Coordinates of C-alpha atoms in Angstrom, one line a residue:
Chain A
M16 CA -12.0 175.8 -23.3
K17 CA -9.7 174.1 -26.0
P18 CA -6.3 175.4 -26.4
W19 CA -6.8 175.8 -30.3
G20 CA -3.5 178.0 -30.3
L21 CA -1.5 175.0 -29.1
Y22 CA -3.3 172.7 -31.5
A23 CA -2.4 174.9 -34.4
I24 CA 1.2 175.2 -33.4
A25 CA 1.5 171.3 -32.9
L26 CA -0.1 170.8 -36.3
R27 CA 2.2 173.2 -37.8
T28 CA 5.3 171.4 -36.3
I29 CA 4.2 167.9 -37.4
V30 CA 3.4 169.3 -41.1
T31 CA 6.8 171.3 -41.3
K32 CA 8.7 168.3 -40.1
E33 CA 7.0 166.1 -42.6
I34 CA 7.5 168.4 -45.4
L35 CA 11.4 169.1 -44.5
R36 CA 11.6 165.3 -44.3
F37 CA 10.6 164.3 -47.9
M38 CA 12.4 167.5 -49.3
R39 CA 15.6 166.5 -47.5
I40 CA 15.3 163.0 -49.5
W41 CA 14.0 164.5 -52.6
V42 CA 16.0 162.1 -54.8
Q43 CA 14.1 159.3 -53.2
T44 CA 10.7 161.2 -53.0
I45 CA 10.2 163.4 -55.8
L46 CA 12.6 162.7 -58.8
P47 CA 11.3 158.8 -59.1
P48 CA 7.7 159.5 -59.8
A49 CA 8.9 162.3 -62.3
I50 CA 11.0 159.8 -64.3
T51 CA 8.6 157.1 -64.2
T52 CA 5.6 159.2 -65.3
T53 CA 7.9 160.7 -68.2
L54 CA 8.6 157.1 -69.4
Y55 CA 4.6 156.4 -69.4
F56 CA 4.2 159.4 -71.5
V57 CA 6.7 158.5 -74.0
I58 CA 6.0 155.0 -74.2
F59 CA 2.3 154.7 -73.8
G60 CA 1.1 158.0 -74.7
K61 CA 3.5 158.7 -77.9
L62 CA 5.0 155.5 -79.1
I63 CA 1.9 153.2 -78.5
G64 CA -0.7 155.7 -78.1
E65 CA -0.3 157.0 -81.5
R66 CA -1.2 153.4 -82.9
I67 CA -4.2 153.1 -80.4
G68 CA -6.0 156.1 -81.7
E69 CA -8.9 157.9 -79.8
M70 CA -10.6 156.8 -76.6
E71 CA -13.8 158.4 -75.5
G72 CA -13.3 161.1 -78.3
Y73 CA -9.8 162.1 -76.9
S74 CA -6.2 161.0 -78.4
Y75 CA -4.8 158.2 -76.0
I76 CA -2.2 160.5 -74.4
D77 CA -4.9 163.1 -73.4
F78 CA -7.1 160.3 -72.1
I79 CA -4.2 158.8 -69.8
V80 CA -2.9 162.1 -68.7
P81 CA -5.6 162.5 -65.8
G82 CA -5.0 158.9 -64.7
L83 CA -1.4 159.2 -64.6
I84 CA -1.2 162.4 -62.5
L85 CA -3.9 161.0 -60.1
M86 CA -1.8 157.6 -59.9
S87 CA 1.3 159.6 -58.9
V88 CA -0.8 161.5 -56.2
I89 CA -2.2 158.2 -54.8
Q90 CA 1.2 156.3 -54.6
N91 CA 3.2 159.4 -53.1
S92 CA 0.5 160.4 -50.4
Y93 CA 0.4 156.8 -49.3
A94 CA 4.0 156.2 -49.5
N95 CA 5.1 159.3 -47.4
V96 CA 2.8 158.5 -44.5
V97 CA 3.4 154.9 -44.4
S98 CA 7.2 155.4 -44.3
S99 CA 7.3 158.3 -42.2
F100 CA 4.8 156.9 -39.5
F101 CA 6.6 153.6 -39.5
S102 CA 10.0 155.2 -38.9
T103 CA 8.6 157.2 -36.3
K104 CA 7.6 154.1 -34.7
L105 CA 10.6 152.0 -35.4
Q106 CA 13.0 154.7 -33.9
H107 CA 10.6 155.2 -31.0
Y108 CA 10.4 158.9 -31.6
I109 CA 6.6 158.4 -31.7
E110 CA 7.2 158.9 -27.8
E111 CA 7.8 162.4 -28.4
L112 CA 4.2 162.9 -29.5
L113 CA 2.7 160.6 -27.2
I114 CA 4.0 162.2 -24.0
S115 CA 3.0 165.6 -25.1
P116 CA -0.5 167.1 -24.8
V117 CA -1.2 166.9 -28.5
P118 CA -4.5 165.1 -29.1
N119 CA -4.9 162.2 -31.4
W120 CA -6.7 164.0 -34.1
V121 CA -3.8 166.5 -34.5
I122 CA -1.3 163.7 -34.8
L123 CA -3.4 162.1 -37.4
G124 CA -4.2 165.6 -39.1
G125 CA -0.4 166.4 -39.2
Y126 CA 0.7 163.3 -41.1
V127 CA -2.1 163.4 -43.5
V128 CA -1.4 166.9 -44.5
G129 CA 2.2 165.9 -44.8
G130 CA 1.2 163.0 -47.3
V131 CA -1.1 165.5 -49.1
A132 CA 1.7 168.0 -49.4
R133 CA 3.9 165.4 -51.0
G134 CA 1.1 164.1 -53.3
T135 CA 0.3 167.6 -54.2
L136 CA 4.1 168.5 -55.2
V137 CA 4.5 165.3 -57.1
G138 CA 1.2 165.7 -58.8
V139 CA 2.2 169.3 -59.9
V140 CA 5.6 168.1 -61.2
V141 CA 3.9 165.4 -63.3
T142 CA 1.2 167.9 -64.5
V143 CA 4.1 170.1 -65.6
I144 CA 5.9 167.3 -67.3
S145 CA 2.5 166.3 -69.2
L146 CA 2.6 169.8 -70.8
F147 CA 5.6 168.7 -72.8
F148 CA 3.5 166.0 -74.4
T149 CA -0.1 167.4 -74.4
D150 CA -2.2 170.6 -74.1
L151 CA -3.9 170.3 -70.9
Q152 CA -7.3 171.9 -70.9
I153 CA -9.1 171.9 -67.6
N154 CA -12.9 171.3 -68.0
S155 CA -13.5 172.2 -64.1
Y156 CA -10.9 173.7 -62.1
S157 CA -12.8 173.1 -58.9
L158 CA -13.6 169.6 -59.4
T159 CA -10.1 168.7 -60.5
L160 CA -8.9 170.4 -57.3
L161 CA -11.3 168.9 -55.2
V162 CA -10.9 165.3 -56.5
F163 CA -7.2 165.9 -56.3
V164 CA -7.1 166.9 -52.7
L165 CA -9.7 164.3 -51.6
T166 CA -7.9 161.4 -53.2
S167 CA -4.7 162.5 -51.6
V168 CA -6.3 162.6 -48.2
L169 CA -7.8 159.1 -48.7
F170 CA -4.5 157.5 -49.5
A171 CA -2.6 159.3 -46.9
L172 CA -5.1 158.0 -44.3
A173 CA -4.7 154.6 -45.9
G174 CA -1.0 154.8 -45.5
F175 CA -1.4 155.9 -41.8
I176 CA -3.4 152.7 -41.1
N177 CA -0.8 150.4 -42.9
A178 CA 1.9 152.1 -40.9
V179 CA 0.1 151.6 -37.5
Y180 CA -0.1 147.8 -38.2
A181 CA 3.3 147.5 -39.6
T182 CA 6.1 145.9 -37.6
T183 CA 8.7 145.2 -40.3
F184 CA 9.7 146.8 -43.6
D185 CA 8.0 144.1 -45.6
D186 CA 4.8 145.1 -44.0
I187 CA 5.1 148.6 -45.6
S188 CA 5.7 147.5 -49.0
I189 CA 3.2 144.3 -49.1
V190 CA 0.0 146.8 -49.4
P191 CA 1.5 149.1 -52.1
T192 CA 2.9 146.3 -54.1
F193 CA -0.1 143.8 -54.1
V194 CA -3.3 145.8 -53.4
L195 CA -2.5 149.5 -54.4
T196 CA -0.7 149.1 -57.6
P197 CA -3.4 146.5 -59.1
L198 CA -6.1 148.5 -57.9
T199 CA -4.5 151.6 -59.5
Y200 CA -3.8 149.9 -62.8
L201 CA -7.2 148.2 -63.1
G202 CA -8.7 151.6 -62.1
G203 CA -9.2 152.9 -65.5
V204 CA -6.1 154.9 -65.7
F205 CA -5.2 153.4 -69.2
Y206 CA -8.3 152.4 -70.4
S207 CA -12.2 153.2 -70.3
I208 CA -14.2 150.4 -68.6
N209 CA -16.6 150.6 -71.6
L210 CA -13.9 148.6 -73.6
L211 CA -14.5 145.8 -71.1
P212 CA -17.3 142.9 -71.4
S213 CA -20.2 143.8 -69.2
F214 CA -19.1 141.2 -66.5
W215 CA -15.7 142.8 -66.2
Q216 CA -17.3 146.3 -66.1
D217 CA -19.4 145.2 -63.1
V218 CA -16.3 143.7 -61.3
S219 CA -14.5 147.1 -62.0
L220 CA -17.2 148.9 -60.1
I221 CA -16.0 147.4 -56.9
N222 CA -12.6 149.2 -57.3
P223 CA -12.7 152.6 -55.5
V224 CA -9.7 153.8 -57.5
L225 CA -12.1 153.6 -60.6
Y226 CA -14.4 156.3 -59.0
M227 CA -11.4 158.8 -58.3
V228 CA -9.8 158.3 -61.7
N229 CA -13.0 159.1 -63.3
A230 CA -13.9 161.9 -61.3
F231 CA -10.6 163.4 -61.9
R232 CA -10.7 162.8 -65.5
F233 CA -14.2 164.5 -65.8
G234 CA -12.6 167.6 -63.9
I235 CA -9.9 167.8 -66.8
L236 CA -11.7 166.3 -69.8
G237 CA -15.2 166.2 -69.1
V238 CA -15.6 162.5 -69.8
S239 CA -16.4 159.9 -67.2
D240 CA -17.4 156.2 -66.9
I241 CA -19.1 156.8 -63.6
E242 CA -21.5 159.4 -62.3
I243 CA -19.6 162.2 -60.7
A244 CA -22.1 162.4 -57.6
V245 CA -21.4 158.8 -56.8
A246 CA -17.7 159.1 -57.1
L247 CA -17.6 162.0 -54.8
G248 CA -19.9 160.0 -52.3
I249 CA -17.7 157.1 -52.4
I250 CA -14.5 159.2 -51.8
L251 CA -15.9 161.1 -49.0
G252 CA -17.5 157.9 -47.6
F253 CA -14.2 156.2 -47.5
I254 CA -12.5 159.3 -46.0
G255 CA -15.0 159.4 -43.2
L256 CA -14.5 155.7 -42.5
L257 CA -10.7 155.6 -42.6
T258 CA -10.5 158.7 -40.5
L259 CA -12.7 157.3 -37.7
F260 CA -10.8 154.0 -37.9
S261 CA -7.5 155.8 -37.6
L262 CA -8.6 157.7 -34.7
M263 CA -9.7 154.6 -32.9
L264 CA -6.6 152.9 -33.5
L265 CA -4.6 155.9 -32.0
A266 CA -7.2 156.2 -29.0
R267 CA -6.4 152.3 -28.3
G268 CA -2.8 152.9 -28.9
V269 CA -2.8 149.9 -31.4
G270 CA 0.7 149.2 -32.7
I271 CA 2.2 152.0 -30.7
K272 CA 1.6 151.5 -27.0
N273 CA 1.6 148.3 -24.8
Chain B
M8 CA 1.6 170.4 -2.8
T9 CA 1.8 166.9 -4.2
A10 CA 3.4 166.9 -7.7
L11 CA 2.6 163.1 -8.4
T12 CA 0.0 161.0 -6.7
I13 CA -0.4 157.3 -7.8
D14 CA -3.2 155.3 -6.4
N15 CA -3.6 151.8 -6.8
L16 CA -1.9 151.4 -10.1
H17 CA -2.0 148.0 -11.8
K18 CA -0.7 146.8 -15.1
T19 CA -0.9 143.4 -16.6
Y20 CA 0.4 143.1 -20.0
R21 CA -1.4 141.1 -23.0
N22 CA 1.1 138.1 -22.2
G23 CA -0.4 137.8 -18.6
F24 CA 2.7 139.3 -16.9
E25 CA 1.6 141.4 -13.9
A26 CA 4.1 144.3 -14.0
L27 CA 2.5 146.4 -11.3
K28 CA 0.4 144.9 -8.5
G29 CA -1.3 148.1 -7.2
I30 CA 1.3 150.7 -6.3
S31 CA 0.6 153.8 -4.5
L32 CA 3.0 156.6 -4.2
K33 CA 3.1 160.3 -3.3
V34 CA 5.8 162.7 -4.3
Q35 CA 5.9 166.3 -2.9
A36 CA 6.4 169.4 -5.1
G37 CA 10.1 170.3 -5.2
D38 CA 11.4 167.0 -3.9
F39 CA 14.1 165.0 -5.5
F40 CA 12.8 161.6 -5.3
A41 CA 14.6 158.1 -6.0
L42 CA 12.5 155.3 -7.6
L43 CA 14.7 152.4 -7.1
G44 CA 14.3 148.6 -7.8
P45 CA 16.1 145.6 -9.6
N46 CA 15.7 145.1 -13.1
G47 CA 12.2 144.0 -14.0
A48 CA 10.8 145.2 -10.9
G49 CA 8.2 147.7 -12.5
K50 CA 10.1 151.0 -12.4
S51 CA 10.0 151.5 -16.1
T52 CA 6.4 150.3 -16.6
A53 CA 5.3 152.9 -13.8
I54 CA 7.2 155.7 -15.4
S55 CA 5.8 154.8 -18.8
I56 CA 2.2 154.8 -17.6
I57 CA 2.8 158.3 -16.0
A58 CA 4.3 159.5 -19.4
S59 CA 1.4 158.0 -21.3
L60 CA 3.7 155.6 -23.3
V61 CA 2.0 152.5 -21.8
N62 CA -1.7 152.0 -21.1
K63 CA -2.5 151.2 -17.3
S64 CA -4.9 148.4 -16.4
S65 CA -6.4 150.2 -13.5
G66 CA -5.7 152.9 -10.7
S67 CA -5.2 156.6 -11.0
I68 CA -2.5 159.0 -11.6
S69 CA -2.5 162.7 -10.9
I70 CA 0.2 165.5 -11.8
Y71 CA -0.2 168.6 -9.5
G72 CA -3.8 167.9 -9.1
H73 CA -4.6 167.2 -12.7
D74 CA -6.0 163.6 -13.4
L75 CA -4.0 162.0 -16.1
S76 CA -7.1 160.4 -17.5
E77 CA -9.7 163.1 -16.9
D78 CA -7.6 166.3 -17.5
R79 CA -5.1 164.7 -19.8
E80 CA -3.7 167.7 -21.5
A81 CA -3.2 169.9 -18.5
A82 CA -1.5 167.0 -16.7
K83 CA 0.8 166.1 -19.7
R84 CA 1.9 169.8 -20.0
L85 CA 3.5 169.5 -16.6
I86 CA 5.6 166.3 -17.3
G87 CA 9.0 166.0 -18.8
L88 CA 10.6 162.7 -19.5
V89 CA 14.1 161.4 -20.0
P90 CA 13.7 157.9 -21.0
Q91 CA 16.0 155.0 -20.6
E92 CA 16.3 154.4 -24.3
F93 CA 17.4 157.1 -27.2
N94 CA 14.1 158.0 -28.8
F95 CA 14.7 160.9 -31.2
N96 CA 15.0 161.0 -34.8
M97 CA 18.6 160.3 -35.4
W98 CA 18.6 162.0 -38.7
E99 CA 17.4 165.3 -37.3
P100 CA 19.8 168.2 -36.3
V101 CA 20.0 168.6 -32.5
V102 CA 18.2 171.9 -32.5
E103 CA 15.3 170.7 -34.8
I104 CA 14.8 167.9 -32.0
L105 CA 14.3 170.5 -29.4
V106 CA 12.3 173.0 -31.5
N107 CA 9.8 170.3 -32.7
Q108 CA 9.4 169.0 -29.3
A109 CA 8.3 172.5 -28.1
G110 CA 6.1 172.8 -31.0
Y111 CA 4.2 169.8 -29.6
Y112 CA 3.6 171.8 -26.5
G113 CA 2.3 174.8 -28.5
I114 CA 5.4 176.8 -27.9
P115 CA 5.9 179.1 -30.9
R116 CA 8.8 178.5 -33.0
K117 CA 10.6 181.8 -32.1
L118 CA 10.5 181.1 -28.4
A119 CA 11.4 177.4 -28.9
F120 CA 14.7 178.5 -30.6
E121 CA 15.3 180.7 -27.7
R122 CA 14.6 177.9 -25.2
A123 CA 16.6 175.6 -27.3
E124 CA 19.7 177.7 -27.1
I125 CA 19.4 178.0 -23.3
Y126 CA 19.2 174.4 -22.5
L127 CA 21.7 173.3 -25.3
K128 CA 24.2 175.9 -23.8
Q129 CA 23.5 174.8 -20.4
L130 CA 24.1 171.2 -21.3
D131 CA 27.3 171.9 -23.4
L132 CA 25.6 170.9 -26.7
W133 CA 25.3 174.3 -28.3
E134 CA 28.3 173.6 -30.6
K135 CA 26.6 170.6 -32.0
R136 CA 23.3 172.3 -32.5
G137 CA 23.4 171.6 -36.4
T138 CA 24.6 168.1 -36.1
Q139 CA 22.5 165.1 -36.9
A140 CA 21.8 163.4 -33.6
R141 CA 23.3 160.1 -34.9
W142 CA 26.7 161.6 -34.8
L143 CA 26.6 162.4 -31.1
S144 CA 28.5 160.4 -28.5
G145 CA 26.4 158.5 -25.9
G146 CA 27.0 161.1 -23.2
M147 CA 25.8 163.8 -25.7
K148 CA 22.7 161.9 -26.7
R149 CA 21.8 161.5 -22.9
R150 CA 22.2 165.2 -22.5
L151 CA 20.3 165.9 -25.7
M152 CA 17.3 164.0 -24.0
I153 CA 17.6 166.1 -20.9
A154 CA 17.4 169.3 -22.8
R155 CA 14.6 167.9 -25.0
A156 CA 12.6 167.0 -21.7
L157 CA 13.3 170.6 -20.3
V158 CA 12.4 172.7 -23.4
H159 CA 8.6 173.1 -22.4
Q160 CA 9.7 173.8 -18.7
P161 CA 8.0 171.1 -17.0
R162 CA 7.3 171.1 -13.3
L163 CA 7.8 167.4 -12.9
L164 CA 10.9 165.9 -14.6
I165 CA 11.3 162.1 -14.6
L166 CA 14.6 160.6 -15.4
D167 CA 15.0 156.8 -16.2
E168 CA 18.6 156.1 -15.7
P169 CA 19.7 159.2 -17.2
T170 CA 23.4 158.5 -16.6
A171 CA 23.8 154.8 -17.8
G172 CA 26.9 154.3 -19.6
V173 CA 28.1 157.9 -19.0
D174 CA 31.7 158.7 -17.8
I175 CA 32.1 159.9 -14.4
E176 CA 33.2 163.6 -15.4
I177 CA 29.9 163.8 -17.5
R178 CA 27.9 162.0 -14.7
R179 CA 29.0 164.6 -12.1
S180 CA 28.2 167.5 -14.4
M181 CA 24.8 166.2 -15.0
W182 CA 24.1 165.8 -11.2
R183 CA 25.1 169.5 -10.8
F184 CA 22.6 170.5 -13.4
L185 CA 20.0 168.4 -12.0
Q186 CA 20.6 169.9 -8.7
E187 CA 20.5 173.4 -10.0
I188 CA 17.1 172.8 -11.8
N189 CA 15.7 171.1 -8.7
A190 CA 16.9 174.2 -6.5
K191 CA 14.8 176.4 -8.8
G192 CA 11.5 174.4 -8.0
T193 CA 11.6 171.5 -10.6
T194 CA 10.4 168.2 -8.9
I195 CA 12.6 165.4 -10.0
I196 CA 12.0 161.6 -10.0
L197 CA 15.1 159.5 -10.6
T198 CA 15.6 155.9 -11.3
T199 CA 19.1 154.8 -11.4
H200 CA 21.2 151.6 -11.0
Y201 CA 24.1 153.8 -9.5
L202 CA 22.9 153.9 -6.0
E203 CA 25.7 156.4 -4.8
E204 CA 23.9 158.9 -7.2
A205 CA 20.4 158.3 -5.6
E206 CA 22.1 158.6 -2.1
S207 CA 23.8 161.9 -3.0
L208 CA 21.1 163.6 -4.9
C209 CA 17.7 162.4 -3.5
R210 CA 15.9 163.4 -0.3
N211 CA 13.1 160.8 -0.4
I212 CA 13.0 157.2 -1.8
A213 CA 10.7 154.3 -2.8
I214 CA 12.0 150.8 -3.5
I215 CA 10.0 148.7 -5.9
D216 CA 10.3 145.0 -6.4
H217 CA 8.0 142.6 -8.2
G218 CA 5.7 145.3 -9.0
K219 CA 4.9 146.4 -5.4
I220 CA 6.5 149.2 -3.2
I221 CA 8.4 147.6 -0.6
E222 CA 9.9 150.7 1.2
Q223 CA 9.1 154.4 1.0
T224 CA 10.7 156.9 3.2
S225 CA 13.2 159.6 3.5
M226 CA 16.6 159.0 2.6
P227 CA 18.1 159.7 6.1
R228 CA 15.5 157.6 7.7
L229 CA 16.2 154.4 5.2
L230 CA 20.0 154.8 5.9
S231 CA 19.5 154.8 9.6
Q232 CA 18.1 151.4 9.3
L233 CA 21.6 150.1 8.5
N234 CA 22.5 147.7 11.0
T235 CA 26.0 147.2 10.1
E236 CA 28.6 148.9 8.1
T237 CA 31.7 147.5 6.6
F238 CA 34.9 149.8 6.4
V239 CA 38.2 149.2 4.6
L240 CA 41.3 150.5 6.5
N241 CA 44.5 151.1 4.9
L242 CA 47.3 150.6 7.3
G243 CA 50.6 152.5 7.9
N244 CA 52.5 149.3 9.1
P245 CA 51.9 145.9 7.5
L246 CA 50.4 143.2 9.7
E247 CA 51.2 139.4 9.7
A248 CA 48.1 138.0 11.4
V249 CA 44.4 139.3 12.1
P250 CA 44.6 141.7 15.2
D251 CA 42.4 140.8 18.2
L252 CA 39.7 143.5 18.3
A253 CA 37.4 141.8 20.7
S254 CA 33.8 142.2 19.6
Y255 CA 34.5 143.7 16.1
R256 CA 34.4 141.5 13.2
V257 CA 37.8 141.7 11.4
K258 CA 39.2 140.3 8.0
L259 CA 42.7 140.8 6.8
Q260 CA 42.4 141.6 3.0
D261 CA 46.2 141.8 2.6
T262 CA 48.9 142.8 5.0
E263 CA 48.1 146.5 4.6
T264 CA 44.3 146.4 4.3
L265 CA 42.1 145.6 7.1
E266 CA 38.2 145.1 6.7
V267 CA 36.1 145.9 10.0
E268 CA 32.4 145.3 10.4
I269 CA 30.6 148.0 12.8
T270 CA 27.2 147.4 14.3
R271 CA 25.0 150.5 15.1
E272 CA 25.8 149.8 18.8
Q273 CA 29.5 149.9 18.4
S274 CA 31.4 153.3 17.9
M275 CA 34.2 154.4 15.8
N276 CA 36.2 156.1 18.6
D277 CA 36.3 152.8 20.5
L278 CA 37.6 151.0 17.4
F279 CA 40.3 153.6 17.0
D280 CA 41.3 153.4 20.6
R281 CA 41.7 149.5 20.2
L282 CA 43.7 149.9 17.1
S283 CA 46.1 152.6 18.9
Q284 CA 46.4 150.2 21.9
L285 CA 47.6 147.6 19.4
G286 CA 50.0 150.0 17.7
I287 CA 48.1 149.9 14.3
T288 CA 48.3 153.2 12.4
V289 CA 45.4 153.8 10.0
T290 CA 46.4 156.0 7.0
S291 CA 42.8 156.2 5.3
M292 CA 39.6 154.5 5.4
R293 CA 36.4 154.2 3.3
N294 CA 33.0 152.3 3.1
K295 CA 33.4 148.8 1.6
Q296 CA 30.0 149.2 0.0
N297 CA 27.7 152.0 -0.5
R298 CA 25.5 152.4 2.4
L299 CA 22.3 152.6 0.2
E300 CA 23.5 149.7 -1.9
Q301 CA 23.9 147.6 1.3
L302 CA 20.3 148.4 2.3
F303 CA 19.1 148.0 -1.2
I304 CA 20.2 144.5 -1.1
D305 CA 19.0 143.7 2.2
L306 CA 15.3 144.9 1.2
V307 CA 15.3 143.1 -2.1
D308 CA 16.4 139.9 -0.4
R309 CA 13.7 140.1 2.2
S310 CA 11.1 140.9 -0.4
K311 CA 12.3 137.8 -2.4
R312 CA 12.1 135.7 0.7
E313 CA 8.5 137.0 1.5
A314 CA 7.3 136.7 -2.0
P315 CA 4.8 133.8 -2.5

């Protein structure tokens, strides 16, 4: 019989440790996305946005709010796990977990929930800030929440894989800078792909972030460039793949065991 | 009952280095066991495999009858490890390090705090409970790792050079503490470069070299293999020349210090009779070299000569 009580306590320990970690350094983890997003709202939403006019039937600031919220969730879920798990490896206190009877899925679950916790907190902060600039009307609370959480889980898993392979601090900044940021900016946060020529619309469809941003926007505004069922299927598919891959890495001890 | 059974354990690293060449070992429950060997002999690799920090190439390990591969979680619950290098989060307060470690073993937070208090007090760290680990001295960090390894109350405690770089006063207090927990039933495996530490604490011993066990026996039996011992005698009256002590090999270190080598066949009584006959007064004496150290060097030298 599995010791579920042990697993639950171990999971709570990792999650509590992760939350305490990012709360202890809130000036580095919570404050910067709040300031950056406020600047986006002021510059793109108000100053430039008022000259752009409507997009998909909504004022420009209303159109970009869902994307900006999700962008902060993506970046922070990823950043939390990649930096925390890499530090765990670097200072060797991953050994505290490896020697203990905690199964790999609990280790992975703990770090992912920690990433989701930071993504959620930052997402909520950004949402509250957005209320100073726009009246946020939620089209579907359940879909909004579902996409919010699933996207956060997906990028927490991606951050975990990045940390497993990382051997230097450069390795944990290369992917966010050269992969994550371009995918997010080109993922329909600031525009509808209907504005693009058909070739670039097709190219945009290979960007997974596009599906998340559009599903989240549909949850809030009720408009999307993408079929929602397809978007959810793609998000869940990626979560499944990355979970299996992460567990395989842990089982083989890649990057953490000799 | 056997606390640890290692059977034909092999480890070859990716770069082709064969760290362990099929070691087999048994440590009885309640033992205080020394695992000795020169640097790079394979001690830390063996310990890391037992602690699941390194993957084995082949072979098997069981802890109190639980196979580490088949019955992983049950086996792991019984092990506590004090590693050679500091491996805790330097930014975390001392008490949090212990409470988190307890949490990984499924110990509820309230009980974890109670246990943390017990072990931090026993290891003189309670006053530092709220201090971030990075601010502790080297000796305190070593004691913190011992407290952390004990917080889930393991039946087998493995210490990989726990007293390295620790001053003699703290080292002795750590020895007393380890003897106490061993007396209460915890099996202890110790690796150390301080051989007097192994000699005074451990009842059984294995020596590993070039990835193989070259000796495994009880401490008294091993020490009885010693053929010669060298003693340093401090003299009451200065000597001008080396005295004639017949079959004893003698060397004058300085005018008031004499070095005498005694074989197993010779006796101390006979030596002192001869010294008295020559009118030489001995005020004190000591072993020139720790007995285990002398044997250790002999065994490792022999192993090197026999290595292909």
